[in-house]
Short mmCIF file of C-alpha atoms and ligand atoms in Angstrom, two decimals:
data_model
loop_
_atom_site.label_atom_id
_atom_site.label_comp_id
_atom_site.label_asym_id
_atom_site.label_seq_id
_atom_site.Cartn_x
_atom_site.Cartn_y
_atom_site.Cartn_z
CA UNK A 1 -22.82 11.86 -6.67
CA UNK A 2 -22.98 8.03 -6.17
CA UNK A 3 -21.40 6.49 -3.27
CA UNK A 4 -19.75 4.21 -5.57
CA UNK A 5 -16.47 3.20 -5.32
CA UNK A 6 -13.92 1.52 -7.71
CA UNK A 7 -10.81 -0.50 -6.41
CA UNK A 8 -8.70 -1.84 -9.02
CA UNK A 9 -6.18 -4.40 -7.63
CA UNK A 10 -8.75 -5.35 -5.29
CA UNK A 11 -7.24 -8.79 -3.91
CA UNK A 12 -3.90 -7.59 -3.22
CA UNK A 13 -2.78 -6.47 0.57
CA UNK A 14 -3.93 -2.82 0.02
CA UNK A 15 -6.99 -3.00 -1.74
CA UNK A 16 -8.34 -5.73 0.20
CA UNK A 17 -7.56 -3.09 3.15
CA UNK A 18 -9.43 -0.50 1.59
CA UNK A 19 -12.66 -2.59 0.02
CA UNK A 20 -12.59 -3.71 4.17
CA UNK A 21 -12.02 0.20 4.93
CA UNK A 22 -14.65 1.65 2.46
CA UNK A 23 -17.22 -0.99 3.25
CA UNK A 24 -17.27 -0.58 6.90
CA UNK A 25 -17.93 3.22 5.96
CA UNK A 26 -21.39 1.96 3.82
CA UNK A 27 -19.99 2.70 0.70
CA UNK A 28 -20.75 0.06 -1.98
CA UNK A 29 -17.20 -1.11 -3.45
CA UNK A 30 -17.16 -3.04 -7.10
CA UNK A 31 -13.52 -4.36 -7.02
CA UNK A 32 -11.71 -5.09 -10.13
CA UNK A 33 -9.25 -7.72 -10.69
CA UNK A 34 -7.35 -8.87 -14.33
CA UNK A 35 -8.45 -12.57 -13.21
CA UNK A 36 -11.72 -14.19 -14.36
CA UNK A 37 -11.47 -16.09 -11.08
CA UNK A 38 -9.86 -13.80 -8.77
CA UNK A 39 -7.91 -14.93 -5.40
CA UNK A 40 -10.54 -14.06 -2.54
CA UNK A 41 -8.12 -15.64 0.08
CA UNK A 42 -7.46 -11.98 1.46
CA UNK A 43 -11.03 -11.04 1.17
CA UNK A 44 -12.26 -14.52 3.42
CA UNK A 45 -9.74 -13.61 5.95
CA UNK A 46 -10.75 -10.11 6.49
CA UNK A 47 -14.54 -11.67 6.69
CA UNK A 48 -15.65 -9.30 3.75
CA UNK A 49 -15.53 -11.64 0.85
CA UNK A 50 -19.27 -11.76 0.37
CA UNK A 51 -19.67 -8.27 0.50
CA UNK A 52 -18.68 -7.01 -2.74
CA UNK A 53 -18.87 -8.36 -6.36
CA UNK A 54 -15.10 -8.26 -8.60
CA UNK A 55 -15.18 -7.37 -12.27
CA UNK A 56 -12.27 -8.53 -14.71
CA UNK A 57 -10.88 -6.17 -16.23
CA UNK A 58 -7.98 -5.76 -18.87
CA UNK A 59 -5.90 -2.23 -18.26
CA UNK A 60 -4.38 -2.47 -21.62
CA UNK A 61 -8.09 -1.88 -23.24
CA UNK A 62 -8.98 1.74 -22.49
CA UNK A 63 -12.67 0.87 -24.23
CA UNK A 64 -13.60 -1.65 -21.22
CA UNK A 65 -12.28 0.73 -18.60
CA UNK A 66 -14.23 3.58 -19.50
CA UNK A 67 -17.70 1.61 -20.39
CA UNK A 68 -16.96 0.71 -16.02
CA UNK A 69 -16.89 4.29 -15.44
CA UNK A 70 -20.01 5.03 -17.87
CA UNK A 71 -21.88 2.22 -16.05
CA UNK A 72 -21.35 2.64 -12.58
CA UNK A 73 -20.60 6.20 -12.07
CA UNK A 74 -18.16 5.65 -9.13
CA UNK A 75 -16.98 8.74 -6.96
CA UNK A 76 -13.93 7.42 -6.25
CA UNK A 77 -11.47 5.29 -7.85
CA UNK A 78 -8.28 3.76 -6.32
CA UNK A 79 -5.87 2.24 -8.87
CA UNK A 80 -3.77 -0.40 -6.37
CA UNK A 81 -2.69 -2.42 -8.69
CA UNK A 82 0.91 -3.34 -10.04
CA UNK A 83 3.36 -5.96 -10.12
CA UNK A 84 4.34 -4.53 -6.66
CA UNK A 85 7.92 -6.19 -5.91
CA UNK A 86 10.94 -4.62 -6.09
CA UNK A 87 13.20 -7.74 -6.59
CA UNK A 88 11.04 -9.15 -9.34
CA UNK A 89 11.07 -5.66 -11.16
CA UNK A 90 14.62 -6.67 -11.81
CA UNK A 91 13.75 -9.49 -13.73
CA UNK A 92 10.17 -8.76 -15.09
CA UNK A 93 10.93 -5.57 -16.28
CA UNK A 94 8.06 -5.16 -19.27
CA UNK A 95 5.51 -6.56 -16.96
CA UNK A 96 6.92 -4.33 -14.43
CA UNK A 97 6.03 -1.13 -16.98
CA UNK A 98 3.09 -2.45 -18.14
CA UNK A 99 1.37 -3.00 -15.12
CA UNK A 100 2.55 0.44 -13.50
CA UNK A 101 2.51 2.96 -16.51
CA UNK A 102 0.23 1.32 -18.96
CA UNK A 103 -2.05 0.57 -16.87
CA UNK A 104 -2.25 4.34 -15.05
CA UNK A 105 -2.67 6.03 -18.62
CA UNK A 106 -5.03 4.35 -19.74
CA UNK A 107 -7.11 4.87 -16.20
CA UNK A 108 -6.17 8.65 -16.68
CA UNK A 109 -6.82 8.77 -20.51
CA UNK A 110 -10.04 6.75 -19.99
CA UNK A 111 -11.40 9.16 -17.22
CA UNK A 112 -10.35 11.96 -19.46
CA UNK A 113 -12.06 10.79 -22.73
CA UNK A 114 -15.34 9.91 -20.46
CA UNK A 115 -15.07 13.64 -18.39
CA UNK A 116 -14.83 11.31 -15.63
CA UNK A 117 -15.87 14.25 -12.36
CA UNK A 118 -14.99 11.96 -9.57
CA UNK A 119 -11.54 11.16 -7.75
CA UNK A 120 -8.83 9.07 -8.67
CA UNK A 121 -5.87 7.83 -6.06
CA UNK A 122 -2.89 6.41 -7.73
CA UNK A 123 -0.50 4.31 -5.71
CA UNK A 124 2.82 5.76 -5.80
CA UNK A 125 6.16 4.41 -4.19
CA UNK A 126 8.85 6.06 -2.04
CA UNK A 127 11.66 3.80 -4.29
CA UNK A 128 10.84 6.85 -6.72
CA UNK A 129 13.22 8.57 -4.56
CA UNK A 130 16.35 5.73 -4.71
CA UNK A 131 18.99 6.61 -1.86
CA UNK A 132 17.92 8.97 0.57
CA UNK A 133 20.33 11.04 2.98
CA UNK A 134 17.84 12.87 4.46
CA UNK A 135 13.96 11.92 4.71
CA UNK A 136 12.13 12.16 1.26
CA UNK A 137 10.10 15.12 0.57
CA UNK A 138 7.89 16.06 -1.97
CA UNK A 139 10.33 18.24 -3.39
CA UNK A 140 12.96 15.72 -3.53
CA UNK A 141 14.25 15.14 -7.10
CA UNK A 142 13.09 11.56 -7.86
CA UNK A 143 16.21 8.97 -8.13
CA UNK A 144 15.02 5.60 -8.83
CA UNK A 145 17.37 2.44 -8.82
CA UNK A 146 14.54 -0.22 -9.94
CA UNK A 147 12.71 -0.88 -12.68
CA UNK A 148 10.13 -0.71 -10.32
CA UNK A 149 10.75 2.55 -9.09
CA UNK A 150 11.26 4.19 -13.08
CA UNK A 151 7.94 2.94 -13.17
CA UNK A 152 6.64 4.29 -10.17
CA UNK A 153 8.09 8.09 -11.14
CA UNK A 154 6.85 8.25 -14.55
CA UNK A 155 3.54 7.24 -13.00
CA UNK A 156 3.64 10.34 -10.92
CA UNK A 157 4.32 12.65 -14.06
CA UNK A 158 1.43 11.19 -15.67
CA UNK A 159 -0.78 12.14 -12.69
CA UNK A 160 0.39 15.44 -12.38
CA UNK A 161 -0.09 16.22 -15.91
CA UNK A 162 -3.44 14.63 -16.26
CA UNK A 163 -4.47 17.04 -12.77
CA UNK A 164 -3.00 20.03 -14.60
CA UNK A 165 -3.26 19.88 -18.03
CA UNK A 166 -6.63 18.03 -18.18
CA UNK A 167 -7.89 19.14 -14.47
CA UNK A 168 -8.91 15.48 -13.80
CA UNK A 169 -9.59 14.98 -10.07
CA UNK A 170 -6.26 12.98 -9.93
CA UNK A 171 -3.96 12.56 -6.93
CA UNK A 172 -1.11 10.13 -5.54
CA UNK A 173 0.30 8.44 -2.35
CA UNK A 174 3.98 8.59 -2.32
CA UNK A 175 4.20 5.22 -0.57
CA UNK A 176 7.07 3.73 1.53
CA UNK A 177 6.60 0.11 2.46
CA UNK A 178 3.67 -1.00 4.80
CA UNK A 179 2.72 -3.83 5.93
CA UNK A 180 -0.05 -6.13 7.26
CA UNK A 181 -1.36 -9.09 8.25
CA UNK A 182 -1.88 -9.84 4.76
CA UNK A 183 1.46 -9.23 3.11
CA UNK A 184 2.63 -11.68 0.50
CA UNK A 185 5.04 -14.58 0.90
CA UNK A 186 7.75 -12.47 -1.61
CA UNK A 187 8.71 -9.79 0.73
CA UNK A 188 11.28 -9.76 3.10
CA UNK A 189 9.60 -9.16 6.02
CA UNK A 190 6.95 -12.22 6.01
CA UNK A 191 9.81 -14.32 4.73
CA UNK A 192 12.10 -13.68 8.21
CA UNK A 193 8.54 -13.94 10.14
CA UNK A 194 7.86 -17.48 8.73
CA UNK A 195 11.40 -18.47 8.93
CA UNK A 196 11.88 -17.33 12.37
CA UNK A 197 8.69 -19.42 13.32
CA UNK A 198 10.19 -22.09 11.72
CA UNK A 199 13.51 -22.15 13.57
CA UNK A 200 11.43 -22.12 16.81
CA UNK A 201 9.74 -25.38 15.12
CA UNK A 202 13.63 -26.71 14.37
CA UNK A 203 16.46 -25.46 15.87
CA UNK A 204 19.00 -26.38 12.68
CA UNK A 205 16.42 -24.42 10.24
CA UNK A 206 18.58 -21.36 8.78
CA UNK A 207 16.99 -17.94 7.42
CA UNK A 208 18.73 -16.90 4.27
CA UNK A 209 18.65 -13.62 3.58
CA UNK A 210 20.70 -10.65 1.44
CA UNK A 211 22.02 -7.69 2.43
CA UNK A 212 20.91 -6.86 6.24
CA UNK A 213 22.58 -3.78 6.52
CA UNK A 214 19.61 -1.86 4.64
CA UNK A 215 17.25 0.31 6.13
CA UNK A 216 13.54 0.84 5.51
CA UNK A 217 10.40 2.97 6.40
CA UNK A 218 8.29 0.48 7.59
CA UNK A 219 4.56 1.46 8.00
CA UNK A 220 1.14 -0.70 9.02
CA UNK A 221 -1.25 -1.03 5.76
CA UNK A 222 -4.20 -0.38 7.63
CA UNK A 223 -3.46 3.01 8.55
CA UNK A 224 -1.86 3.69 5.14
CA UNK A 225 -5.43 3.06 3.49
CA UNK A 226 -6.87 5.80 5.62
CA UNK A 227 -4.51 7.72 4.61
CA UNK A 228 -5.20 7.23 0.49
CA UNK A 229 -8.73 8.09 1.50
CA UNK A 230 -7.95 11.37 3.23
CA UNK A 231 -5.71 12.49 0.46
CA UNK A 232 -8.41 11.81 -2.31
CA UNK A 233 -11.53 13.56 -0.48
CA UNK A 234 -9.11 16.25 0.50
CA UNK A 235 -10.31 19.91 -1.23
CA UNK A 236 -7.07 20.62 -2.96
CA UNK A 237 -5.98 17.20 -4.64
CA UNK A 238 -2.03 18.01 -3.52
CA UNK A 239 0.49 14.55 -3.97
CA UNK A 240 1.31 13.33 -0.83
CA UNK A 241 4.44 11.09 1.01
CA UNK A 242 2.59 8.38 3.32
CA UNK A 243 5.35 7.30 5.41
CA UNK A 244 6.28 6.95 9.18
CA UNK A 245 9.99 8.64 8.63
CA UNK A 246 11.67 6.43 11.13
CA UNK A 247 14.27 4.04 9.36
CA UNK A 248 14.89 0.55 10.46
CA UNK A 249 17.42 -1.40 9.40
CA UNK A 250 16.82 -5.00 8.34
CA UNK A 251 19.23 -6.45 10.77
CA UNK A 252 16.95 -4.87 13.92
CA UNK A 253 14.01 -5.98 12.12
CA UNK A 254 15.13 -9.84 12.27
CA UNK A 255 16.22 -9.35 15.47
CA UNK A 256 13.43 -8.16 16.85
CA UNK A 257 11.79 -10.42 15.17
CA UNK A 258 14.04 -13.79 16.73
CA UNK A 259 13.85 -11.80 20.35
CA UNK A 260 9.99 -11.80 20.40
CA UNK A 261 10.27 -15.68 19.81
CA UNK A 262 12.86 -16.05 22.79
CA UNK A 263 15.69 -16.84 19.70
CA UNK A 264 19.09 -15.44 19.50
CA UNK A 265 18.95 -14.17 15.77
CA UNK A 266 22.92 -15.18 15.00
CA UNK A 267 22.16 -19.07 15.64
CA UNK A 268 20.16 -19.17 12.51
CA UNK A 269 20.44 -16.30 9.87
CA UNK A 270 22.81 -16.86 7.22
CA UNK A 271 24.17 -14.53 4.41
CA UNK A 272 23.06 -15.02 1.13
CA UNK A 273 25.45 -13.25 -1.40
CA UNK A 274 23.43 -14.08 -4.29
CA UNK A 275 20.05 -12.41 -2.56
CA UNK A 276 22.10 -9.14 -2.80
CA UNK A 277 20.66 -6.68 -5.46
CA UNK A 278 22.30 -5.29 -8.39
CA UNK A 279 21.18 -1.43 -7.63
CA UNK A 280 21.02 -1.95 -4.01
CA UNK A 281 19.08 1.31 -2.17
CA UNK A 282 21.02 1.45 1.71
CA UNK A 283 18.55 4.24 3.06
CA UNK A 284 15.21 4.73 1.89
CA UNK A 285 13.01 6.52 4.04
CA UNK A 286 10.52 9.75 3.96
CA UNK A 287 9.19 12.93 5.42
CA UNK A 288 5.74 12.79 7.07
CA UNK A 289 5.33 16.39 8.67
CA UNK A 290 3.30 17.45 5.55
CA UNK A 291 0.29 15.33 5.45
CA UNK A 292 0.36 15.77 9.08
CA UNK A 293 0.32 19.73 8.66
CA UNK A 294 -1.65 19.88 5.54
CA UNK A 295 -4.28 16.65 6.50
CA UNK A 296 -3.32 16.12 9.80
CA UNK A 297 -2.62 12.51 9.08
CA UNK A 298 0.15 10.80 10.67
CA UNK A 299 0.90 7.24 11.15
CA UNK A 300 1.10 5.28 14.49
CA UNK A 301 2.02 1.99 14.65
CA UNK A 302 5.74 1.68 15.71
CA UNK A 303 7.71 -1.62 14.10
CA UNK A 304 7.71 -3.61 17.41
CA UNK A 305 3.95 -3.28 17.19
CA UNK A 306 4.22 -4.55 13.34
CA UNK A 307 6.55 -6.99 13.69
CA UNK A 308 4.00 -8.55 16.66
CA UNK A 309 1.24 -8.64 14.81
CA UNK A 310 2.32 -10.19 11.70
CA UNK A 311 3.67 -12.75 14.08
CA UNK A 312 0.76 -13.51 15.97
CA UNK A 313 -1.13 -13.69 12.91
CA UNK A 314 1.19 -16.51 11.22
CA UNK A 315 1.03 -18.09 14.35
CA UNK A 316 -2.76 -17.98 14.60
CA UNK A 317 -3.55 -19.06 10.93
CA UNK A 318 -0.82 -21.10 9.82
CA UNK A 319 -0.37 -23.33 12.82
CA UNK A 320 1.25 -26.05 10.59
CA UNK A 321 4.44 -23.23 11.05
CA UNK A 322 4.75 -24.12 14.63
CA UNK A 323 2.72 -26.68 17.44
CA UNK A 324 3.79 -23.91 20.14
CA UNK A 325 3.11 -20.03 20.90
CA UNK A 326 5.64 -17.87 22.28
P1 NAP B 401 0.05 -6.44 -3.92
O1 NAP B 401 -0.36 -7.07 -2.64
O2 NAP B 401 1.17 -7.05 -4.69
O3 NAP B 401 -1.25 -6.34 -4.84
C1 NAP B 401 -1.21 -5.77 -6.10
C2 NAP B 401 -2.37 -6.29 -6.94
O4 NAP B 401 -2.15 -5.80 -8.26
C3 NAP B 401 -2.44 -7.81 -7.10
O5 NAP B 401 -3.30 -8.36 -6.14
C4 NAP B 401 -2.93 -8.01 -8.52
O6 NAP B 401 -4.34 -8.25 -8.51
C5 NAP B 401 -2.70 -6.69 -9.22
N1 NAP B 401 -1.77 -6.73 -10.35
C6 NAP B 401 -1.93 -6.05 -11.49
N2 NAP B 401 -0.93 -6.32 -12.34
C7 NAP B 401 -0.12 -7.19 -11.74
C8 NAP B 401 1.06 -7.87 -12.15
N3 NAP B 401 1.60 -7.67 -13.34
N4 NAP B 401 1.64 -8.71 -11.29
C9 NAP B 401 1.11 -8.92 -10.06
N5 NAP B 401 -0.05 -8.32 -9.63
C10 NAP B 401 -0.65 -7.45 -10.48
O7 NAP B 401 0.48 -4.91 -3.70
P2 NAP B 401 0.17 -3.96 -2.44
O8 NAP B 401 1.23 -4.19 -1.43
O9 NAP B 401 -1.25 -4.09 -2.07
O10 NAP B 401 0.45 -2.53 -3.07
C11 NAP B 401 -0.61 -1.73 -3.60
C12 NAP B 401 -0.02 -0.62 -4.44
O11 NAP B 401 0.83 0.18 -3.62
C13 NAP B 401 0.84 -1.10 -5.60
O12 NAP B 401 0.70 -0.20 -6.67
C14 NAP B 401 2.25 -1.01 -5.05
O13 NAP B 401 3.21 -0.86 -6.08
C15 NAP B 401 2.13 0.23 -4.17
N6 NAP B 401 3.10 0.28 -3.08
C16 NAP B 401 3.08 -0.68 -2.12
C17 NAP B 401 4.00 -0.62 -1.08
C18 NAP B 401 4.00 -1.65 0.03
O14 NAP B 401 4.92 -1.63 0.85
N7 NAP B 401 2.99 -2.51 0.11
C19 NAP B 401 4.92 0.43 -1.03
C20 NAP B 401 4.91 1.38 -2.02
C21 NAP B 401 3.98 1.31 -3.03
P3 NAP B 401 -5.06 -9.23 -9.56
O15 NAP B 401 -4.15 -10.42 -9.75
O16 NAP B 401 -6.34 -9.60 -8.89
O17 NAP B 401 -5.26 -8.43 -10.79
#
């Protein structure tokens, strides 16, 4: 089997994890992107983007997806891709499905119509599971409140059909958020982590922000890309939750935040009624005893840890943010 391996989505935060991940294991990644002039800024700050080649490729043409397969022969394929924000799922709902469903059945019908023997990792989502009371397990009925999440739980139907009906080598990550060094300007958490660099900068700069009473299972993407390569070299392809099943709310995680930049949080956060959503998930959070007991994975970075390195990276490569360290 070659030691091939496909990442589709490449220059977003994850895949540009796992092409850094797979490639410090010696395995040779082609990354595939829907750009003809993809964004390498991820790839040059991880140091790696010299060290594989990107392909365009369009997921709503089944014919160019499997003559990749035919051609290269990968052993693994990791489908990362999506229009991954919650907030804009609201809005762009058909590019929301398009990118999420679409573009997973065609991967799955592709690899089916080309007897495609290798793995496939699909990138699920823990807003599958909407409100949670208690942590999310697998056999939690899905709930979702997005269009994001609808997505995401169709997606998971598909895979499960395709592993039983068609016994493709087909798996996903139930994912609850994660992030990284590398996470995009839209989401909440690099948004309070610029701001609050920026109110150390000037002290009548204001953070707006929605509802801060919500809580979230915040995870560090590094680890989480081990973990989608444990789960698809695993002997019995079994979908897994990849979570850390601690909740924080977002009202601790600005204030750690402000702390760990010597600021007093209430000086300069202000309540944005119009950032609320319409469908607006309080608790969302999962269970992670059983990839630990099944794969013995389990994650380790705790929030203060997260929340301190995102900083220290803004602080390190955007210096325009700020002329002093904390
Ligand atoms: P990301 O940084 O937003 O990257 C996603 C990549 O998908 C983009 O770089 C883009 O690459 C590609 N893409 C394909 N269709 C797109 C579209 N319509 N709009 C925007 N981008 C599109 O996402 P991520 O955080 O790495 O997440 C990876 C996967 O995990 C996604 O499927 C996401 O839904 C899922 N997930 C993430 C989290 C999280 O907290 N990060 C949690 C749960 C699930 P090109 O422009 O090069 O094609």
């Amino acid at each position: 089997m070659s030691q091939t391996i496909f990442v589709f989505g490449c220059t977003g935060q994850d895949g540009s994890l796992i092409c850094q991940s797979l490639l410090k294991k010696k395995f040779k990644v082609i990354g595939f992107s829907r750009k003809s002039d993809p964004n390498r800024n991820n790839h040059e700050l991880l140091g790696i983007s010299k060290d594989f080649e990107i392909h365009q490729i369009d997921f709503k043409n089944p014919k160019v997806i499997k003559k990749a397969i035919d051609r290269f022969h990968p052993s693994e394929i990791y489908n990362l891709g999506a229009q991954s924000s919650v907030g804009k799922s609201y809005v762009e709902v058909s590019e929301t499905l398009e990118s999420i469903v679409n573009a997973t059945v065609n991967i799955l019908q592709s690899s089916k119509e080309v007897q495609y023997d290798g793995k496939i990792f699909f990138a699920g989502s823990g807003e599958i599971y909407g409100e949670t009371n208690l942590a999310a397990k697998r056999s939690t009925p899905p709930n979702p409140q997005s269009p994001y999440g609808i997505a995401k739980a169709c997606c998971l139907n598909y895979v499960k059909f395709y592993r039983e009906v068609y016994k493709l080598n087909c798996v996903s990550g139930i994912l609850f958020n994660h992030e990284s060094i590398l996470r995009s300007d839209q989401f909440v958490t690099k948004k309070i982590i610029k701001n609050a660099l920026k109110c150390l900068k000037n002290k009548n700069h204001k953070l707006k922000v929605g509802n801060i009473d919500i809580a979230r299972d915040w995870g560090w993407a590094d680890e989480y890309v081990e973990a989608m390569q444990i789960i698809t070299r695993s002997k019995i392809l079994k979908d897994q939750i990849i979570c850390t099943g601690t909740l924080t709310k977002l009202k601790d995680f600005i204030q750690i935040t402000f702390e760990k930049l010597g600021l007093k949080w209430e000086d300069y956060v202000e309540i944005d009624k119009k950032l609320f959503r319409r469908s607006e998930i309080s608790r969302n959070f999962g269970n992670p005893i059983q990839l630990k007991q099944e794969l013995g994975w389990e994650s380790r970075l705790k929030i203060s840890q997260i929340i301190e390195n995102m900083i220290n990276h803004e602080i390190i490569f955007c210096k325009d943010n700020i002329n002093s360290t904390h």
